[in-house]
CSV table of C-alpha atoms in Angstrom, one decimal:
chain,number,residue,atom,x,y,z
A,46,MET,CA,10.8,20.0,0.2
A,47,ILE,CA,12.3,16.9,1.9
A,48,ARG,CA,12.6,13.9,-0.3
A,49,ALA,CA,14.3,10.4,-0.2
A,50,TYR,CA,16.0,8.8,-3.2
A,51,LYS,CA,16.6,5.0,-3.2
A,52,PHE,CA,19.2,3.6,-5.6
A,53,LEU,CA,20.5,0.0,-6.2
A,54,LEU,CA,24.1,-0.6,-5.2
A,55,ARG,CA,26.4,-2.7,-7.3
A,56,PRO,CA,29.2,-3.7,-4.9
A,57,THR,CA,32.1,-6.0,-5.8
A,58,ALA,CA,32.3,-9.5,-4.2
A,59,ARG,CA,34.8,-8.1,-1.6
A,60,GLN,CA,32.6,-5.1,-0.9
A,61,THR,CA,29.6,-7.3,-0.5
A,62,VAL,CA,31.4,-9.3,2.2
A,63,VAL,CA,32.5,-6.1,4.0
A,64,LEU,CA,29.0,-4.6,3.8
A,65,GLY,CA,27.8,-7.8,5.5
A,66,GLU,CA,30.4,-7.4,8.2
A,67,MET,CA,29.3,-3.8,8.8
A,68,LEU,CA,25.7,-4.9,9.3
A,69,ARG,CA,26.9,-7.7,11.7
A,70,ASP,CA,29.0,-5.4,13.8
A,71,HIS,CA,26.3,-2.7,14.1
A,72,ARG,CA,23.8,-5.4,15.0
A,73,SER,CA,26.2,-6.6,17.7
A,74,LEU,CA,26.5,-3.1,19.0
A,75,TYR,CA,22.7,-2.7,19.2
A,76,ASN,CA,22.3,-6.0,21.0
A,77,ALA,CA,25.1,-5.2,23.4
A,78,ALA,CA,23.6,-1.8,24.2
A,79,LEU,CA,20.2,-3.4,24.8
A,80,GLU,CA,21.7,-6.0,27.1
A,81,HIS,CA,23.6,-3.2,29.0
A,82,ARG,CA,20.3,-1.4,29.6
A,83,ARG,CA,18.5,-4.5,30.7
A,84,THR,CA,21.2,-5.7,33.1
A,85,ALA,CA,21.7,-2.3,34.7
A,86,TYR,CA,18.0,-1.9,35.4
A,87,ARG,CA,17.5,-5.5,36.7
A,88,ARG,CA,20.5,-5.6,39.0
A,89,ALA,CA,20.7,-2.0,40.2
A,90,GLY,CA,17.5,-0.3,39.1
A,91,VAL,CA,19.6,2.1,37.0
A,92,THR,CA,18.3,3.5,33.8
A,93,VAL,CA,21.0,3.8,31.2
A,94,ARG,CA,20.5,6.5,28.5
A,95,TYR,CA,21.9,7.2,25.1
A,96,GLY,CA,24.4,9.8,26.3
A,97,GLU,CA,26.1,7.3,28.6
A,98,GLN,CA,26.3,4.6,26.0
A,99,SER,CA,27.6,7.0,23.4
A,100,ALA,CA,30.3,8.1,25.7
A,101,GLU,CA,31.5,4.5,26.0
A,102,LEU,CA,31.9,4.1,22.2
A,103,LYS,CA,35.5,5.4,22.2
A,104,ALA,CA,36.6,2.7,24.6
A,105,ILE,CA,34.7,0.0,22.8
A,106,ARG,CA,36.3,1.0,19.5
A,107,ALA,CA,39.8,1.1,21.1
A,108,ASP,CA,39.3,-2.5,22.5
A,109,ASP,CA,38.1,-3.8,19.1
A,110,PRO,CA,40.1,-2.0,16.4
A,111,ASP,CA,39.5,-4.7,13.8
A,112,GLY,CA,35.8,-4.9,14.5
A,113,GLN,CA,33.9,-1.9,15.9
A,114,GLY,CA,36.9,0.4,15.5
A,115,ARG,CA,36.9,0.3,11.7
A,116,TRP,CA,33.3,1.7,11.2
A,117,SER,CA,32.1,5.2,11.2
A,118,PHE,CA,31.7,6.7,14.7
A,119,SER,CA,28.6,8.7,13.7
A,120,SER,CA,27.0,5.6,12.2
A,121,GLN,CA,27.5,3.7,15.5
A,122,GLN,CA,25.9,6.7,17.3
A,123,ALA,CA,22.9,6.4,15.0
A,124,THR,CA,22.6,2.7,15.9
A,125,LEU,CA,22.5,3.7,19.6
A,126,ARG,CA,19.9,6.4,18.8
A,127,ARG,CA,17.8,3.7,17.1
A,128,LEU,CA,17.8,1.7,20.4
A,129,ASP,CA,17.0,4.9,22.3
A,130,LYS,CA,14.0,5.6,20.1
A,131,ALA,CA,12.8,2.0,20.7
A,132,PHE,CA,12.9,2.6,24.4
A,133,ALA,CA,11.2,6.0,24.1
A,134,ALA,CA,8.4,4.3,22.1
A,135,PHE,CA,8.2,1.6,24.7
A,136,PHE,CA,7.6,4.0,27.6
A,137,ARG,CA,5.2,6.1,25.5
A,138,ARG,CA,3.0,3.0,24.9
A,139,ILE,CA,3.1,2.2,28.6
A,140,LYS,CA,1.8,5.7,29.5
A,141,ALA,CA,-0.9,5.5,26.8
A,142,GLY,CA,-2.1,2.2,28.2
A,143,GLN,CA,-1.2,0.3,25.0
A,144,THR,CA,0.6,-3.0,24.7
A,145,PRO,CA,4.2,-2.0,25.6
A,146,GLY,CA,6.3,-4.2,23.4
A,147,TYR,CA,9.7,-4.3,25.1
A,148,PRO,CA,12.7,-3.7,22.6
A,149,ARG,CA,14.0,-7.0,21.3
A,150,PHE,CA,17.4,-8.3,20.4
A,151,LYS,CA,18.0,-8.3,16.6
A,152,GLY,CA,18.7,-11.5,14.8
A,153,SER,CA,20.7,-11.6,11.6
A,154,GLY,CA,17.5,-11.2,9.5
A,155,HIS,CA,16.1,-8.3,11.5
A,156,PHE,CA,18.8,-5.7,11.3
A,157,ASP,CA,19.3,-4.6,7.7
A,158,THR,CA,20.1,-0.9,7.8
A,159,VAL,CA,23.0,1.3,8.8
A,160,VAL,CA,22.5,5.1,8.9
A,161,PHE,CA,25.1,7.7,8.4
A,162,PRO,CA,23.7,10.9,9.9
A,163,LYS,CA,25.8,13.4,7.8
A,164,ASP,CA,27.1,13.3,4.3
A,165,GLY,CA,30.9,13.5,4.5
A,166,ASP,CA,31.1,11.9,8.0
A,167,GLY,CA,32.0,8.2,7.4
A,168,CYS,CA,30.4,8.3,3.9
A,169,ARG,CA,30.3,10.6,0.9
A,170,TRP,CA,27.7,10.6,-1.9
A,171,ASP,CA,29.0,10.9,-5.4
A,172,SER,CA,32.6,11.2,-4.2
A,173,SER,CA,33.9,10.8,-7.8
A,174,PRO,CA,31.7,13.2,-9.7
A,175,HIS,CA,33.8,13.3,-12.9
A,176,ALA,CA,33.5,9.5,-13.4
A,177,THR,CA,30.9,8.1,-15.7
A,178,GLN,CA,29.5,5.9,-13.0
A,179,ALA,CA,28.0,7.4,-9.8
A,180,ARG,CA,29.6,6.1,-6.6
A,181,VAL,CA,29.2,6.4,-2.8
A,182,ARG,CA,32.2,6.2,-0.6
A,183,LEU,CA,31.7,4.3,2.7
A,184,GLN,CA,34.3,4.1,5.5
A,185,SER,CA,36.2,0.8,5.4
A,186,VAL,CA,34.2,-0.4,2.4
A,187,GLY,CA,35.5,1.9,-0.4
A,188,HIS,CA,33.9,3.5,-3.5
A,189,VAL,CA,30.7,1.4,-4.3
A,190,ARG,CA,29.0,1.7,-7.7
A,191,VAL,CA,25.5,3.1,-7.6
A,192,HIS,CA,22.8,2.5,-10.2
A,193,GLN,CA,21.5,6.0,-10.3
A,194,HIS,CA,18.4,6.0,-12.4
A,195,ARG,CA,17.4,9.6,-11.8
A,196,PRO,CA,19.1,12.9,-10.7
A,197,VAL,CA,19.3,13.8,-7.0
A,198,ARG,CA,17.9,17.2,-6.2
A,199,GLY,CA,18.5,19.3,-3.1
A,200,ARG,CA,21.1,18.8,-0.5
A,201,VAL,CA,22.0,15.3,0.8
A,202,LYS,CA,21.6,15.2,4.6
A,203,THR,CA,21.7,11.5,5.7
A,204,ILE,CA,22.7,8.4,3.9
A,205,SER,CA,21.4,4.9,4.7
A,206,VAL,CA,22.7,1.6,3.5
A,207,LYS,CA,20.0,-1.1,3.3
A,208,ARG,CA,20.0,-4.8,2.5
A,209,GLU,CA,17.0,-6.4,1.0
A,210,GLY,CA,17.5,-10.1,0.4
A,211,LYS,CA,20.7,-10.3,-1.7
A,212,ARG,CA,20.4,-6.8,-2.9
A,213,TRP,CA,22.0,-3.7,-1.4
A,214,TYR,CA,20.4,-0.2,-1.7
A,215,ILE,CA,21.4,3.3,-0.7
A,216,VAL,CA,18.8,5.8,0.5
A,217,LEU,CA,19.6,9.5,0.4
A,218,ALA,CA,17.5,11.8,2.5
A,219,CYS,CA,17.6,15.3,1.0
A,220,ASP,CA,16.2,18.7,2.0
A,221,ASP,CA,15.8,21.9,0.0
A,222,VAL,CA,14.5,19.8,-2.9
A,223,PRO,CA,13.0,22.3,-5.4
A,224,ALA,CA,9.4,21.7,-6.5
A,225,GLU,CA,8.7,20.9,-10.2
A,226,PRO,CA,5.2,22.4,-10.8
A,227,LEU,CA,3.2,21.2,-13.8
A,228,ALA,CA,1.2,23.3,-16.1
A,229,PRO,CA,-2.4,23.7,-14.8
A,230,THR,CA,-5.1,21.6,-16.5
A,231,GLY,CA,-8.2,23.0,-14.9
A,232,ALA,CA,-9.4,19.4,-14.1
A,233,LEU,CA,-10.8,18.2,-10.7
A,234,VAL,CA,-11.3,14.6,-9.8
A,235,GLY,CA,-12.6,12.5,-6.9
A,236,ILE,CA,-11.4,8.9,-6.4
A,237,ASP,CA,-13.0,6.1,-4.5
A,238,MET,CA,-10.7,3.3,-3.3
A,239,GLY,CA,-12.0,-0.2,-3.6
A,240,THR,CA,-11.1,-3.9,-3.8
A,241,THR,CA,-12.9,-5.0,-7.0
A,242,HIS,CA,-11.4,-1.9,-8.7
A,243,PHE,CA,-8.3,-0.4,-7.2
A,244,LEU,CA,-9.9,3.0,-7.7
A,245,THR,CA,-12.8,4.6,-9.5
A,246,THR,CA,-12.8,8.3,-10.6
A,247,SER,CA,-15.7,10.7,-10.5
A,248,GLY,CA,-15.5,10.6,-14.3
A,249,GLY,CA,-16.5,7.0,-14.3
A,250,ALA,CA,-13.1,5.5,-15.1
A,251,HIS,CA,-12.0,2.3,-13.3
A,252,VAL,CA,-8.4,1.4,-12.5
A,253,ALA,CA,-8.1,-2.4,-12.2
A,254,ASN,CA,-6.8,-4.0,-9.0
A,255,PRO,CA,-3.7,-6.0,-10.0
A,256,LYS,CA,-3.9,-8.2,-6.8
A,257,PHE,CA,-0.2,-8.9,-6.8
A,258,PHE,CA,-0.3,-10.9,-3.6
A,259,ALA,CA,-3.2,-13.1,-4.8
A,260,THR,CA,-1.4,-13.8,-8.1
A,261,VAL,CA,1.5,-15.5,-6.3
A,262,ALA,CA,-0.4,-16.7,-3.2
A,263,GLY,CA,-0.2,-20.4,-4.3
A,264,GLU,CA,3.5,-20.3,-5.0
A,265,LEU,CA,4.2,-18.3,-1.8
A,266,ALA,CA,2.1,-20.8,0.3
A,267,GLU,CA,4.1,-23.7,-1.2
A,268,ALA,CA,7.4,-22.0,-0.4
A,269,GLN,CA,6.3,-21.2,3.2
A,270,ARG,CA,5.1,-24.9,3.7
A,271,HIS,CA,8.5,-26.1,2.5
A,272,LEU,CA,10.2,-23.6,4.9
A,273,ALA,CA,8.0,-24.9,7.8
A,274,THR,CA,9.3,-28.4,7.4
A,275,PHE,CA,12.6,-27.3,8.9
A,276,PRO,CA,13.1,-27.1,12.7
A,277,GLU,CA,12.2,-23.6,13.9
A,278,ARG,CA,15.1,-23.4,16.4
A,279,THR,CA,18.4,-24.6,15.1
A,280,ARG,CA,21.8,-23.4,16.2
A,281,ARG,CA,23.2,-23.4,12.6
A,282,ARG,CA,20.7,-23.2,9.7
A,283,THR,CA,21.4,-25.7,6.9
A,284,LYS,CA,22.1,-24.7,3.4
A,285,ALA,CA,18.6,-26.0,2.3
A,286,GLN,CA,16.9,-24.1,5.1
A,287,ARG,CA,18.6,-20.8,4.1
A,288,ALA,CA,17.6,-21.4,0.5
A,289,ALA,CA,14.0,-22.0,1.5
A,290,ALA,CA,14.0,-18.7,3.5
A,291,ARG,CA,15.5,-16.8,0.6
A,292,LYS,CA,12.8,-18.0,-1.7
A,293,VAL,CA,10.0,-16.8,0.6
A,294,ALA,CA,11.8,-13.5,1.1
A,295,LYS,CA,12.3,-13.2,-2.7
A,296,LEU,CA,8.6,-13.6,-3.4
A,297,HIS,CA,7.6,-11.1,-0.8
A,298,ALA,CA,10.2,-8.6,-2.2
A,299,LYS,CA,8.8,-9.1,-5.7
A,300,ILE,CA,5.2,-8.4,-4.6
A,301,ARG,CA,6.4,-5.3,-2.7
A,302,ARG,CA,8.3,-3.9,-5.8
A,303,GLN,CA,5.4,-4.6,-8.1
A,304,ARG,CA,2.9,-2.9,-5.8
A,305,LEU,CA,5.2,0.1,-5.3
A,306,ASP,CA,5.7,0.5,-9.1
A,307,PHE,CA,2.0,0.3,-9.7
A,308,HIS,CA,1.3,2.9,-7.0
A,309,HIS,CA,3.9,5.3,-8.4
A,310,LYS,CA,2.6,5.0,-12.0
A,311,THR,CA,-1.1,5.4,-11.0
A,312,ALA,CA,-0.4,8.4,-8.8
A,313,ARG,CA,1.7,10.0,-11.5
A,314,ALA,CA,-1.1,9.7,-14.0
A,315,LEU,CA,-3.6,11.3,-11.6
A,316,VAL,CA,-1.3,14.2,-10.7
A,317,ARG,CA,-0.4,14.8,-14.4
A,318,ASP,CA,-4.0,15.1,-15.5
A,319,HIS,CA,-5.7,16.9,-12.6
A,320,ASP,CA,-5.2,20.1,-10.6
A,321,VAL,CA,-7.3,18.9,-7.6
A,322,ILE,CA,-7.6,15.3,-6.4
A,323,ALA,CA,-10.0,14.4,-3.6
A,324,HIS,CA,-10.0,11.1,-1.8
A,325,GLU,CA,-11.5,9.4,1.2
A,326,ARG,CA,-9.7,9.9,4.5
A,327,LEU,CA,-9.0,6.2,5.3
A,328,ASN,CA,-8.0,4.5,8.5
A,329,THR,CA,-6.4,1.4,7.0
A,330,ALA,CA,-5.1,0.1,10.3
A,331,GLY,CA,-8.6,0.3,11.8
A,332,MET,CA,-10.2,-1.2,8.8
A,333,THR,CA,-7.9,-4.2,8.8
A,334,ARG,CA,-8.1,-4.9,12.6
A,335,ALA,CA,-9.2,-8.4,13.5
A,336,PRO,CA,-12.6,-8.6,15.1
A,337,LYS,CA,-12.7,-9.0,18.9
A,338,PRO,CA,-13.6,-12.5,20.2
A,339,LYS,CA,-17.1,-13.0,21.6
A,340,PRO,CA,-17.2,-15.2,24.7
A,341,ASP,CA,-20.1,-17.6,24.9
A,342,PRO,CA,-22.0,-16.7,28.2
A,343,GLU,CA,-23.5,-20.3,28.4
A,344,ASN,CA,-20.2,-22.2,27.9
A,345,ASP,CA,-17.2,-21.2,29.9
A,346,GLY,CA,-14.1,-21.0,27.7
A,347,ALA,CA,-16.1,-21.2,24.5
A,348,PHE,CA,-16.6,-18.4,21.9
A,349,LEU,CA,-19.4,-17.4,19.6
A,350,PRO,CA,-18.8,-16.9,15.8
A,351,ASN,CA,-17.5,-13.4,15.1
A,352,GLY,CA,-16.8,-13.5,11.4
A,353,ALA,CA,-13.1,-13.6,11.8
A,354,ALA,CA,-12.5,-15.9,8.8
A,355,ALA,CA,-14.4,-13.7,6.4
A,356,LYS,CA,-12.8,-10.5,7.9
A,357,ALA,CA,-9.4,-12.0,7.4
A,358,GLY,CA,-10.1,-12.5,3.7
A,359,LEU,CA,-11.2,-8.9,3.4
A,360,ASN,CA,-8.2,-7.7,5.3
A,361,ARG,CA,-5.8,-9.5,3.0
A,362,THR,CA,-7.5,-7.9,0.0
A,363,ILE,CA,-7.3,-4.4,1.5
A,364,LEU,CA,-3.6,-4.9,2.5
A,365,ASP,CA,-2.8,-6.3,-1.0
A,366,ALA,CA,-4.2,-3.1,-2.6
A,367,GLY,CA,-2.0,-1.0,-0.3
A,368,TRP,CA,-4.3,2.0,0.0
A,369,GLY,CA,-2.2,3.7,2.7
A,370,GLN,CA,1.0,3.6,0.7
A,371,PHE,CA,-0.7,4.8,-2.5
A,372,LEU,CA,-2.2,7.8,-0.8
A,373,ARG,CA,1.1,8.8,0.7
A,374,ILE,CA,2.8,8.6,-2.7
A,375,LEU,CA,-0.1,10.6,-4.2
A,376,ALA,CA,0.3,13.3,-1.6
A,377,ASP,CA,4.1,13.5,-2.2
A,378,LYS,CA,3.8,13.7,-6.0
A,379,ALA,CA,1.1,16.3,-5.8
A,380,GLU,CA,3.2,18.5,-3.5
A,381,SER,CA,6.1,18.3,-5.9
A,382,ALA,CA,3.9,19.1,-8.9
A,383,GLY,CA,2.0,22.0,-7.2
A,384,ARG,CA,-1.3,20.1,-7.2
A,385,LEU,CA,-3.8,20.0,-4.4
A,386,VAL,CA,-4.9,16.8,-2.7
A,387,ILE,CA,-8.0,17.0,-0.4
A,388,PRO,CA,-8.9,14.1,2.0
A,389,VAL,CA,-12.6,14.1,2.9
A,390,ASN,CA,-14.7,12.2,5.4
A,391,ALA,CA,-15.6,8.9,3.9
A,392,ARG,CA,-18.8,8.4,5.9
A,393,ASN,CA,-21.8,7.5,3.7
A,394,THR,CA,-20.1,8.5,0.4
A,395,SER,CA,-21.3,5.3,-1.2
A,396,ARG,CA,-24.8,5.5,0.4
A,397,THR,CA,-25.7,9.0,-0.6
A,398,CYS,CA,-27.7,9.7,-3.8
A,399,PRO,CA,-25.5,12.2,-5.6
A,400,PRO,CA,-27.3,15.5,-6.4
A,401,SER,CA,-24.6,16.6,-8.8
A,402,ALA,CA,-25.3,13.5,-11.0
A,403,GLY,CA,-29.1,13.9,-11.0
A,404,GLY,CA,-29.8,12.3,-7.7
A,405,CYS,CA,-31.8,13.5,-4.7
A,406,GLY,CA,-29.3,13.5,-1.9
A,407,HIS,CA,-31.1,10.7,0.0
A,408,VAL,CA,-28.9,8.8,2.5
A,409,SER,CA,-29.6,5.2,3.3
A,410,ALA,CA,-27.7,1.9,3.8
A,411,ASN,CA,-30.3,0.3,1.5
A,412,ASN,CA,-29.2,2.5,-1.4
A,413,ARG,CA,-26.2,0.2,-2.0
A,414,LEU,CA,-27.8,-3.1,-3.1
A,415,THR,CA,-24.5,-4.9,-3.8
A,416,GLN,CA,-20.8,-4.2,-3.9
A,417,ALA,CA,-21.2,-2.8,-7.4
A,418,LYS,CA,-24.8,-1.5,-7.8
A,419,PHE,CA,-26.3,1.6,-6.3
A,420,GLN,CA,-30.0,2.3,-6.5
A,421,CYS,CA,-31.7,5.1,-4.5
A,422,THR,CA,-34.7,3.9,-2.5
A,423,ALA,CA,-36.2,7.4,-2.7
A,424,CYS,CA,-35.9,8.5,-6.4
A,425,GLY,CA,-34.7,5.3,-8.1
A,426,PHE,CA,-31.4,6.8,-9.3
A,427,THR,CA,-29.2,3.9,-10.5
A,428,ALA,CA,-25.4,3.9,-11.1
A,429,ASN,CA,-22.2,2.1,-10.3
A,430,ALA,CA,-21.6,2.2,-6.5
A,431,ASP,CA,-17.9,3.1,-6.8
A,432,HIS,CA,-18.7,5.9,-9.3
A,433,VAL,CA,-21.3,7.3,-6.9
A,434,GLY,CA,-18.8,7.2,-4.1
A,435,ALA,CA,-16.2,9.1,-6.2
A,436,THR,CA,-18.8,11.7,-7.2
A,437,ASN,CA,-19.8,12.4,-3.6
A,438,ILE,CA,-16.1,12.6,-2.6
A,439,LEU,CA,-15.5,15.3,-5.2
A,440,ASN,CA,-18.7,17.2,-4.0
A,441,ARG,CA,-17.4,17.2,-0.4
A,442,ALA,CA,-14.0,18.4,-1.6
A,443,GLY,CA,-15.8,21.3,-3.4
A,444,LEU,CA,-17.6,22.2,-0.2
A,445,ALA,CA,-14.4,22.1,1.7
A,446,LEU,CA,-12.7,24.5,-0.8
A,447,CYS,CA,-15.7,26.8,-0.5
A,448,ASP,CA,-15.5,26.8,3.3
A,449,ALA,CA,-11.8,27.5,3.2
A,450,ALA,CA,-12.3,30.4,0.8
């Protein structure tokens, strides 16, 4: 299998400064390459590609030995490939008729990762294996201590150094990672994702929705209002402005870490206790898309109510739950443990009277009276709506297994 391991770095004060300089120089290389492409096309109609820019790296490094010249050549090539991928995505969106989104110049807060494509080329993982502390060696930075909280399996392929706020992380992408199958339990479960409850199982158990964003929404709003008091465009940001921006970023990072930890623990519990896990096939991006405006035919330039405010509240709740991230983590853990995850069509799962629970199989939008209550209009079967949805999801997964057999 292919897996990624993310560890906290503990650089010294000098190493922290050098890591910042490494990010700055790679960002400058990215922006210079972008300007090169723009200028060549605007003035001469010439399309500059990755191969040409990569060939110029040797001269660039020779002209700036104390800047670009001190970093890994392969990591600089990876930065140029990053720009090339941005242009490839730009042209792909044009062909697909989507909003193109021309590649942008990266500011200091929007370029936080440097990639080393090969372990041993400009970087080396665990370069002092006999020491008590794990370390990674980075060219021109030195041996940086790593807080390695779990063993690394497989073969390290690429190494990325990432900055998040004031913290530095290392991400190891490994292949040939061996699976760690768990003993079979014989249990099957269907799960229904929700907002009132994070998920409900076909056994009737509810997992509470922690609502991490909603918990700190007031504090975050206050921090964002304080940040908004500073001018948007200033040549040099003041110390107070930088502190206000750091506070907002710190709150977002805390929410992100809490949500990720909750998803990992919840997924691990499901994988540990069940051999087969069925869930809805969700299109989170489509579910959280803002409603289209409705022009008023009688008043030019006016619009009719489209429920955007109410939909925005629902979108925040869905995104706060993080269904997409959770289902990805669940699939990864199941693959490693030798479990089976089955996504099924979510259509009418909470509107169908479940035959396996004593229902009649009747499908109607009126069966679901409220967000929490289900009552069949044909046979009178009553149950929790999320429990009904989870039961129907498990039934559909069983049918899918039978069809596959």
